[in-house]
CSV table of C-alpha atoms and ligand atoms in Angstrom, one decimal:
chain,number,residue,atom,x,y,z
W,1,MET,CA,198.6,267.8,-5.8
W,2,THR,CA,197.7,266.5,-2.2
W,3,ILE,CA,198.5,268.8,1.3
W,4,LEU,CA,198.6,267.4,4.8
W,5,GLY,CA,198.1,270.9,6.7
W,6,ILE,CA,199.1,270.9,10.3
W,7,GLU,CA,198.1,273.7,12.8
W,8,THR,CA,199.0,273.7,16.6
W,9,SER,CA,199.8,277.2,17.0
W,10,CYS,CA,197.8,277.7,20.2
W,11,ASP,CA,195.0,275.6,21.7
W,12,GLU,CA,193.3,273.1,18.9
W,13,THR,CA,195.6,270.5,17.3
W,14,ALA,CA,194.3,270.2,13.9
W,15,ALA,CA,195.4,268.0,11.1
W,16,ALA,CA,193.5,268.3,7.7
W,17,VAL,CA,194.5,267.0,4.1
W,18,ALA,CA,193.6,269.1,1.2
W,19,ARG,CA,193.8,268.5,-3.0
W,20,GLY,CA,194.4,271.4,-5.3
W,21,VAL,CA,191.6,272.1,-7.8
W,22,GLU,CA,192.5,273.8,-11.1
W,23,THR,CA,189.9,275.8,-13.7
W,24,ARG,CA,189.6,277.5,-16.2
W,25,HIS,CA,188.3,280.2,-13.3
W,26,GLY,CA,191.1,279.7,-10.8
W,27,ALA,CA,192.9,277.6,-8.6
W,28,SER,CA,191.3,276.5,-5.0
W,29,VAL,CA,191.3,273.2,-2.9
W,30,GLU,CA,189.2,270.5,-1.8
W,31,ILE,CA,189.0,269.9,2.1
W,32,LEU,CA,189.3,266.2,2.0
W,33,SER,CA,189.4,266.2,5.6
W,34,ASN,CA,189.3,268.6,8.5
W,35,ILE,CA,190.2,267.0,12.3
W,36,ILE,CA,190.5,269.2,15.1
W,37,SER,CA,191.1,268.4,18.7
W,38,SER,CA,190.0,271.4,20.9
W,39,GLN,CA,191.5,271.9,24.4
W,40,ILE,CA,188.4,274.3,25.0
W,41,GLU,CA,187.6,272.4,27.9
W,42,ILE,CA,190.7,271.8,29.4
W,43,HIS,CA,191.6,275.9,29.9
W,44,LYS,CA,188.2,277.1,30.8
W,45,LYS,CA,188.9,276.4,34.3
W,46,TYR,CA,191.7,278.6,33.9
W,47,GLY,CA,190.3,281.2,32.2
W,48,GLY,CA,192.3,281.6,29.3
W,49,VAL,CA,194.9,279.1,27.4
W,50,VAL,CA,197.5,277.9,29.8
W,51,PRO,CA,200.8,277.4,27.4
W,52,GLU,CA,202.4,274.4,29.1
W,53,VAL,CA,199.2,272.4,29.6
W,54,ALA,CA,198.5,273.3,25.6
W,55,ALA,CA,202.1,271.7,24.6
W,56,ARG,CA,201.6,269.0,26.8
W,57,GLU,CA,197.9,268.1,25.2
W,58,HIS,CA,199.4,268.9,21.9
W,59,VAL,CA,201.7,266.0,22.2
W,60,LEU,CA,199.4,263.5,23.0
W,61,LYS,CA,197.0,264.4,20.3
W,62,ILE,CA,199.4,265.3,17.2
W,63,LEU,CA,199.8,261.9,15.9
W,64,PRO,CA,196.3,260.5,16.6
W,65,VAL,CA,195.0,263.8,14.7
W,66,ILE,CA,197.4,263.6,11.8
W,67,ASN,CA,196.3,259.7,11.4
W,68,GLU,CA,192.5,260.6,11.4
W,69,ALA,CA,193.0,263.1,8.7
W,70,LEU,CA,194.9,260.8,6.5
W,71,GLU,CA,192.6,258.3,7.3
W,72,GLU,CA,189.1,260.1,6.6
W,73,ALA,CA,190.9,261.7,3.4
W,74,GLY,CA,191.5,258.1,2.0
W,75,VAL,CA,195.0,258.8,1.9
W,76,GLY,CA,196.3,256.8,4.9
W,77,ARG,CA,198.0,253.5,5.0
W,78,ARG,CA,196.7,251.0,7.5
W,79,ASP,CA,199.9,249.9,8.4
W,80,MET,CA,200.8,252.0,11.2
W,81,ILE,CA,203.8,251.6,14.1
W,82,ASN,CA,202.0,254.1,16.9
W,83,HIS,CA,200.1,256.2,14.9
W,84,VAL,CA,202.9,256.9,12.3
W,85,PRO,CA,202.1,255.2,8.8
W,86,THR,CA,204.9,253.0,8.0
W,87,ILE,CA,204.3,253.7,4.1
W,88,ALA,CA,204.4,257.2,2.9
W,89,PRO,CA,200.8,258.3,2.3
W,90,ALA,CA,199.5,259.4,-0.7
W,91,ILE,CA,200.4,262.8,-0.2
W,92,ASP,CA,202.6,265.5,-2.1
W,93,ALA,CA,203.8,268.1,0.8
W,94,ILE,CA,203.0,269.1,4.6
W,95,ALA,CA,202.2,272.6,5.3
W,96,VAL,CA,202.5,273.6,8.8
W,97,ALA,CA,202.2,276.9,10.6
W,98,THR,CA,205.3,278.1,12.1
W,99,GLY,CA,204.1,281.3,14.0
W,100,PRO,CA,202.8,283.8,15.2
W,101,GLY,CA,201.8,281.8,18.7
W,102,LEU,CA,202.5,279.9,21.5
W,103,ILE,CA,206.3,278.8,21.1
W,104,THR,CA,206.2,275.4,22.7
W,105,SER,CA,202.8,275.0,20.8
W,106,LEU,CA,204.1,275.7,17.9
W,107,MET,CA,207.4,273.4,18.2
W,108,ILE,CA,205.0,270.2,18.4
W,109,GLY,CA,203.0,271.0,15.1
W,110,VAL,CA,206.9,271.7,13.3
W,111,GLU,CA,208.9,269.1,14.8
W,112,THR,CA,206.3,266.5,13.9
W,113,ALA,CA,206.0,268.0,10.3
W,114,LYS,CA,209.9,267.7,9.9
W,115,THR,CA,209.7,264.1,11.1
W,116,LEU,CA,207.2,262.8,9.3
W,117,ALA,CA,208.6,264.9,6.0
W,118,TYR,CA,212.0,263.2,6.2
W,119,ALA,CA,210.5,259.6,6.7
W,120,TRP,CA,208.1,260.1,3.9
W,121,ASN,CA,210.6,262.2,1.8
W,122,ILE,CA,208.5,264.8,0.9
W,123,PRO,CA,208.9,268.6,0.6
W,124,ILE,CA,207.6,271.1,3.4
W,125,ILE,CA,205.7,274.4,3.1
W,126,PRO,CA,206.0,276.9,6.4
W,127,ILE,CA,203.0,278.9,6.7
W,128,ASN,CA,202.4,282.1,8.6
W,129,HIS,CA,199.3,281.5,10.9
W,130,ILE,CA,197.8,284.7,9.9
W,131,GLU,CA,198.0,284.2,6.0
W,132,GLY,CA,196.8,280.6,7.0
W,133,HIS,CA,193.3,282.3,8.3
W,134,ILE,CA,193.3,284.6,4.9
W,135,TYR,CA,193.7,281.2,2.9
W,136,ALA,CA,190.5,279.9,4.4
W,137,ASN,CA,188.8,282.2,1.8
W,138,PHE,CA,189.9,280.4,-0.9
W,139,ILE,CA,188.8,276.9,-0.1
W,140,GLY,CA,186.1,275.6,-2.4
W,141,ALA,CA,183.2,273.9,-1.9
W,142,ASN,CA,182.2,270.5,-3.1
W,143,PRO,CA,178.9,269.0,-1.8
W,144,LYS,CA,180.3,265.6,-1.7
W,145,HIS,CA,183.8,264.5,-0.3
W,146,GLN,CA,185.8,262.5,-2.5
W,147,ALA,CA,188.3,259.8,-1.7
W,148,PRO,CA,191.2,261.0,-4.5
W,149,ASN,CA,190.8,258.0,-6.6
W,150,SER,CA,187.5,258.1,-7.1
W,151,LYS,CA,185.7,259.8,-10.0
W,152,GLN,CA,187.4,263.2,-11.3
W,153,ILE,CA,186.0,266.4,-9.7
W,154,SER,CA,183.2,268.0,-11.8
W,155,ASN,CA,184.3,271.1,-12.4
W,156,SER,CA,180.7,272.5,-12.9
W,157,LYS,CA,179.6,271.2,-9.1
W,158,PHE,CA,182.8,272.6,-7.4
W,159,GLN,CA,182.6,276.4,-6.6
W,160,ILE,CA,185.7,278.3,-6.6
W,161,PRO,CA,185.5,281.7,-4.3
W,162,ASN,CA,185.3,284.5,-6.5
W,163,ILE,CA,188.7,286.8,-5.4
W,164,GLU,CA,189.9,289.3,-7.6
W,165,PHE,CA,193.2,291.3,-6.8
W,166,PRO,CA,193.9,293.9,-5.4
W,167,ALA,CA,192.4,292.8,-1.8
W,168,VAL,CA,191.8,294.6,1.7
W,169,VAL,CA,191.8,291.7,4.2
W,170,LEU,CA,190.6,292.3,7.7
W,171,THR,CA,192.2,289.4,10.0
W,172,VAL,CA,190.4,289.5,13.1
W,173,SER,CA,191.8,286.3,15.7
W,174,GLY,CA,192.5,286.1,19.6
W,175,GLY,CA,195.9,287.0,19.1
W,176,HIS,CA,195.7,289.1,16.1
W,177,THR,CA,193.7,292.1,14.7
W,178,LEU,CA,195.1,293.0,11.5
W,179,LEU,CA,194.1,294.8,7.8
W,180,ALA,CA,196.8,293.8,5.1
W,181,LEU,CA,196.3,294.6,1.5
W,182,MET,CA,196.7,291.6,-0.7
W,183,LYS,CA,197.8,292.5,-4.5
W,184,GLY,CA,198.5,288.5,-5.1
W,185,HIS,CA,199.1,285.2,-4.1
W,186,GLY,CA,202.1,285.7,-1.4
W,187,ASP,CA,202.0,289.4,-1.8
W,188,ILE,CA,200.0,290.6,1.3
W,189,LYS,CA,201.1,293.5,3.0
W,190,THR,CA,200.1,294.8,6.6
W,191,ILE,CA,198.5,298.5,6.4
W,192,GLY,CA,196.8,298.5,10.1
W,193,GLN,CA,197.1,296.6,13.2
W,194,THR,CA,195.9,296.2,16.7
W,195,ARG,CA,198.5,299.0,18.8
W,196,ASP,CA,197.1,296.8,22.1
W,197,ASP,CA,194.4,294.0,22.6
W,198,ALA,CA,193.2,292.0,19.5
W,199,ALA,CA,189.7,291.9,19.0
W,200,GLY,CA,188.9,288.2,19.9
W,201,GLU,CA,191.0,289.3,23.1
W,202,ALA,CA,188.5,292.1,23.8
W,203,PHE,CA,185.9,289.4,23.9
W,204,ASP,CA,187.7,287.4,25.7
W,205,LYS,CA,188.5,289.8,28.6
W,206,GLY,CA,185.1,291.3,28.5
W,207,ALA,CA,183.6,288.2,28.8
W,208,LYS,CA,185.7,287.5,31.7
W,209,MET,CA,184.4,291.0,33.5
W,210,LEU,CA,180.9,290.0,32.8
W,211,GLY,CA,181.5,286.3,34.3
W,212,LEU,CA,180.6,284.5,31.1
W,213,GLY,CA,184.0,282.6,30.8
W,214,TYR,CA,186.2,281.3,28.1
W,215,PRO,CA,186.3,281.5,25.1
W,216,GLY,CA,184.7,285.0,25.5
W,217,GLY,CA,183.6,285.8,21.3
W,218,PRO,CA,180.8,283.1,21.5
W,219,ALA,CA,179.8,284.0,25.1
W,220,ILE,CA,179.4,287.3,24.3
W,221,ALA,CA,177.7,287.0,21.0
W,222,ALA,CA,175.0,284.3,22.9
W,223,ALA,CA,174.1,286.7,25.2
W,224,ALA,CA,173.9,289.6,23.0
W,225,ALA,CA,171.3,288.0,20.6
W,226,LYS,CA,169.2,287.6,23.9
W,227,TYR,CA,168.8,291.1,24.1
W,228,GLN,CA,165.6,292.1,22.3
W,229,ASN,CA,165.3,296.0,22.5
W,230,PRO,CA,164.6,297.1,18.6
W,231,LYS,CA,165.5,300.6,19.6
W,232,HIS,CA,168.8,299.6,20.8
W,233,GLN,CA,169.5,297.7,17.7
W,234,ILE,CA,168.7,300.4,15.7
W,235,LEU,CA,170.8,303.0,17.1
W,236,ASN,CA,173.8,300.3,17.3
W,237,LYS,CA,173.4,299.9,13.4
W,238,SER,CA,173.5,304.0,12.9
W,239,GLN,CA,177.2,303.8,14.5
W,240,ALA,CA,175.9,306.7,16.6
W,241,PRO,CA,177.0,306.1,20.2
W,242,ASN,CA,175.7,309.8,21.4
W,243,SER,CA,171.9,309.3,21.7
W,244,ASN,CA,169.3,310.7,23.8
W,245,ASP,CA,168.0,307.4,25.2
W,246,GLN,CA,169.4,308.3,28.9
W,247,ASN,CA,169.2,304.9,30.0
W,248,ARG,CA,171.1,303.1,27.1
W,249,ILE,CA,174.3,301.7,27.4
W,250,ILE,CA,176.9,303.4,25.4
W,251,LEU,CA,180.5,302.4,25.2
W,252,PRO,CA,183.4,304.0,22.9
W,253,ARG,CA,184.1,303.2,19.8
W,254,PRO,CA,188.2,303.5,19.8
W,255,MET,CA,190.2,305.1,17.1
W,256,LEU,CA,186.9,305.1,14.5
W,257,ASN,CA,187.7,308.2,13.2
W,258,SER,CA,191.6,307.9,13.3
W,259,LYS,CA,193.5,308.8,9.7
W,260,ASN,CA,195.5,305.8,10.2
W,261,PHE,CA,194.2,302.1,9.5
W,262,ASP,CA,195.3,301.0,13.5
W,263,PHE,CA,192.8,299.9,15.9
W,264,SER,CA,192.8,299.7,20.0
W,265,PHE,CA,190.7,298.0,22.2
W,266,SER,CA,192.1,297.7,25.6
W,267,GLY,CA,190.2,301.3,26.3
W,268,LEU,CA,187.0,300.1,25.1
W,269,LYS,CA,187.7,297.1,27.9
W,270,THR,CA,188.6,299.7,30.5
W,271,ALA,CA,185.3,301.7,29.4
W,272,LEU,CA,183.3,298.3,29.8
W,273,LEU,CA,185.3,297.8,33.4
W,274,TYR,CA,184.0,301.4,34.9
W,275,SER,CA,180.4,300.9,33.4
W,276,LEU,CA,180.0,297.9,35.2
W,277,LYS,CA,181.6,299.6,38.9
W,278,LYS,CA,179.2,302.1,38.1
W,279,ASP,CA,175.9,300.2,37.4
W,280,LYS,CA,175.2,298.4,40.6
W,281,GLY,CA,172.5,296.4,38.5
W,282,TRP,CA,174.7,295.3,35.6
W,283,LYS,CA,173.9,291.6,36.4
W,284,ASN,CA,170.5,292.1,35.1
W,285,LYS,CA,171.7,293.6,32.0
W,286,ILE,CA,174.4,291.3,30.7
W,287,PRO,CA,172.6,290.7,27.4
W,288,GLU,CA,172.5,294.7,26.8
W,289,TYR,CA,175.9,294.8,27.8
W,290,CYS,CA,177.1,292.3,25.2
W,291,CYS,CA,175.3,293.7,22.7
W,292,GLU,CA,176.9,297.0,23.1
W,293,TYR,CA,180.2,295.6,23.7
W,294,GLN,CA,180.1,293.6,20.7
W,295,GLN,CA,178.4,296.3,18.0
W,296,ALA,CA,181.5,298.5,19.4
W,297,ILE,CA,184.1,296.2,18.2
W,298,ILE,CA,182.1,295.7,14.8
W,299,ASP,CA,181.9,299.3,14.4
W,300,VAL,CA,185.3,300.2,14.3
W,301,LEU,CA,186.3,296.7,12.2
W,302,ILE,CA,183.7,297.5,9.7
W,303,SER,CA,184.4,301.2,9.4
W,304,LYS,CA,188.5,300.6,9.1
W,305,THR,CA,187.8,297.8,6.8
W,306,ILE,CA,185.7,300.2,4.2
W,307,LYS,CA,188.3,303.2,4.8
W,308,ALA,CA,191.1,300.9,3.7
W,309,ALA,CA,189.2,299.6,0.6
W,310,LYS,CA,188.2,303.1,-0.8
W,311,LYS,CA,191.9,304.2,-0.2
W,312,TYR,CA,193.4,301.3,-2.2
W,313,LYS,CA,190.7,300.8,-4.6
W,314,VAL,CA,190.4,297.2,-4.2
W,315,ARG,CA,188.3,294.6,-6.3
W,316,THR,CA,187.5,292.7,-3.0
W,317,ILE,CA,187.1,292.6,1.0
W,318,MET,CA,187.9,289.7,2.7
W,319,LEU,CA,187.6,288.8,6.2
W,320,ALA,CA,189.4,285.9,8.1
W,321,GLY,CA,190.3,284.6,11.7
W,322,GLY,CA,188.2,283.0,14.5
W,323,VAL,CA,186.3,286.6,15.1
W,324,ALA,CA,185.0,286.2,11.6
W,325,ALA,CA,182.6,283.4,13.1
W,326,ASN,CA,180.7,286.2,15.0
W,327,LYS,CA,177.1,285.9,13.6
W,328,GLU,CA,176.8,289.9,13.7
W,329,LEU,CA,180.1,290.8,11.9
W,330,ARG,CA,179.2,287.9,9.2
W,331,SER,CA,175.8,289.7,8.5
W,332,GLN,CA,176.7,293.4,9.2
W,333,MET,CA,179.9,293.5,6.8
W,334,PRO,CA,178.4,292.6,3.8
W,335,GLU,CA,175.5,294.7,4.2
W,336,THR,CA,177.4,298.0,4.9
W,337,ILE,CA,179.7,297.0,2.1
W,338,LYS,CA,176.6,296.8,-0.2
W,339,ASN,CA,175.5,300.2,1.0
W,340,LYS,CA,178.8,301.9,0.7
W,341,LEU,CA,180.8,300.5,-1.9
W,342,PRO,CA,178.8,298.4,-4.2
W,343,ASP,CA,181.0,297.7,-6.8
W,344,ILE,CA,183.4,295.9,-4.4
W,345,HIS,CA,183.1,291.7,-3.8
W,346,PHE,CA,183.0,290.6,-0.2
W,347,THR,CA,183.8,287.3,0.9
W,348,LEU,CA,184.3,285.2,4.4
W,349,PRO,CA,185.1,281.5,4.7
W,350,ASP,CA,182.5,278.8,5.7
W,351,LEU,CA,181.9,279.0,9.6
W,352,LYS,CA,184.3,275.6,10.3
W,353,TYR,CA,187.2,277.3,8.5
W,354,THR,CA,187.1,280.7,10.7
W,355,THR,CA,188.5,279.5,13.9
W,356,ASP,CA,192.2,277.4,14.1
W,357,ASN,CA,192.2,274.6,11.9
W,358,ALA,CA,194.5,272.9,9.5
W,359,ALA,CA,192.3,272.6,6.2
W,360,MET,CA,193.4,276.8,6.0
W,361,MET,CA,196.8,275.7,6.5
W,362,ALA,CA,196.6,273.3,3.7
W,363,ALA,CA,195.0,275.4,1.3
W,364,ALA,CA,197.6,278.2,1.6
W,365,GLY,CA,200.1,275.7,1.1
W,366,TYR,CA,198.7,274.7,-1.7
W,367,PHE,CA,199.0,278.1,-3.2
W,368,LYS,CA,202.6,278.2,-2.3
W,369,ALA,CA,202.9,274.3,-3.6
W,370,ARG,CA,202.0,275.9,-6.9
W,371,HIS,CA,205.1,278.0,-7.1
W,372,LYS,CA,207.6,275.7,-5.5
W,373,LYS,CA,207.8,277.7,-2.5
W,374,PHE,CA,209.4,274.6,-0.7
W,375,THR,CA,211.5,274.9,2.6
W,376,PRO,CA,214.2,271.8,3.6
W,377,TRP,CA,213.1,270.6,6.5
W,378,GLN,CA,216.2,271.0,8.5
W,379,ASP,CA,215.9,274.9,7.6
W,380,LEU,CA,212.0,274.9,9.1
W,381,LYS,CA,212.0,277.2,12.1
W,382,VAL,CA,209.5,278.4,14.4
W,383,ASP,CA,209.1,282.0,15.1
W,384,CYS,CA,206.4,282.8,17.6
W,385,ASN,CA,206.4,286.5,16.2
W,386,LEU,CA,206.6,285.7,12.7
W,387,GLU,CA,205.3,288.8,11.2
W,388,ILE,CA,202.8,288.7,7.6
M,1,LIG,O1,191.3,282.7,14.9
M,1,LIG,P1,191.3,282.0,16.4
M,1,LIG,O2,190.6,280.4,16.7
M,1,LIG,O3,192.6,282.0,17.6
M,1,LIG,C1,193.5,282.6,17.1
M,1,LIG,O4,194.5,282.5,16.2
M,1,LIG,O5,193.9,283.5,18.1
M,1,LIG,O6,190.5,282.8,17.5
M,1,LIG,C2,190.0,282.8,18.8
M,1,LIG,C3,189.3,284.0,19.1
M,1,LIG,C4,189.0,283.9,20.3
M,1,LIG,O7,189.4,285.4,21.3
M,1,LIG,C5,187.5,283.5,20.4
M,1,LIG,O8,186.8,284.5,21.4
M,1,LIG,C6,186.9,284.7,19.2
M,1,LIG,O9,188.2,283.8,18.3
M,1,LIG,N1,185.6,283.9,18.6
M,1,LIG,C7,184.6,284.9,18.5
M,1,LIG,C8,183.4,283.8,18.1
M,1,LIG,N2,183.9,282.9,18.0
M,1,LIG,C9,185.5,282.7,18.8
M,1,LIG,N3,184.4,285.9,18.6
M,1,LIG,C10,183.1,286.6,18.3
M,1,LIG,N4,182.2,286.0,17.9
M,1,LIG,C11,182.1,284.7,17.7
M,1,LIG,N5,181.4,283.9,17.3
M,2,LIG,ZN1,194.4,281.4,14.6
């Protein structure tokens, strides 16, 4: 089964084609194409995403992006009118993000998907954006992309992610910080979430205060990597903010010891603001501020995830979302799990499937399509506050 994925929740116009792979070790997908048109350069000058501008860009890009995804996957047709194949391409269903996200942005992807499903007479699969992020973990890896009609995939060469249920999933993005318990495909329940800012939002707002621009996550990570003080690094990893080092910048780890699985990052942002106000020389210490700010976020994320994994006695811990692109989080999380819960398996998406993309939508779509979870295009609705 071959799925076209479409994603337009925020500021990336994305389309991808995925083909289902069934092996005796389980199901997975192979990504045949993954096209993303990013609007970052456009929104940078405003310091964040401007919804109206985002929607207009999606309108301009959606059909060329879908066309490129079909062509690259080898499932498109050459006879096009205004980028729309006049003959249905060799795909079986369309998976599209219907929420949560920016309403006008979501509508472009959803209305396009409805139109194509109608024109091509194929079913449609609505995908929750967060669920899409989670399914980035289920994408398999084939060393080579193969066109659909080329020789069969060799299963021995195709790597299926090792995911055993139950699993605890930490999804961290610009809009969400969510801990979920996943007992099986389609069985995902929220066990904790942020009470205010999302982790990615904390990165973005912190970066703004430090004058580092948008998007803040990569900017903070890059500046933090320049901070070379080994003493500071060791203290960070010990998760002990109360050190005797008088000159060390210390920021709080909000809700680190709370009994629930919720998060809060707005206090951390305020703490950074007050620290900067008090420190006349902060501009000379940007890498150190970034290092401590990034570590405060990472400490809370890892600690809560470990606590949830212990409580629910899970077999797997999964990481997902745009903040999963963070190099320190990607290395510290498995390190801590290995030390504290050596029997629990850890998975995280390939770097290119962490921030918004349509490959993860197509992947989530395949797992729903296997169970015939289709929606008639007439019933497809955008829900900008859609919950998991
Ligand atoms: O999942 P995503 O692409 O969009 C949403 O669904 O929100 O996540 C975007 C978020 C932004 O807040 C961005 O700053 C953050 O992910 N991000 C990072 C990194 N790369 C992207 N945060 C920390 N470190 C990174 N390397
Ligand atoms: Zn996202």
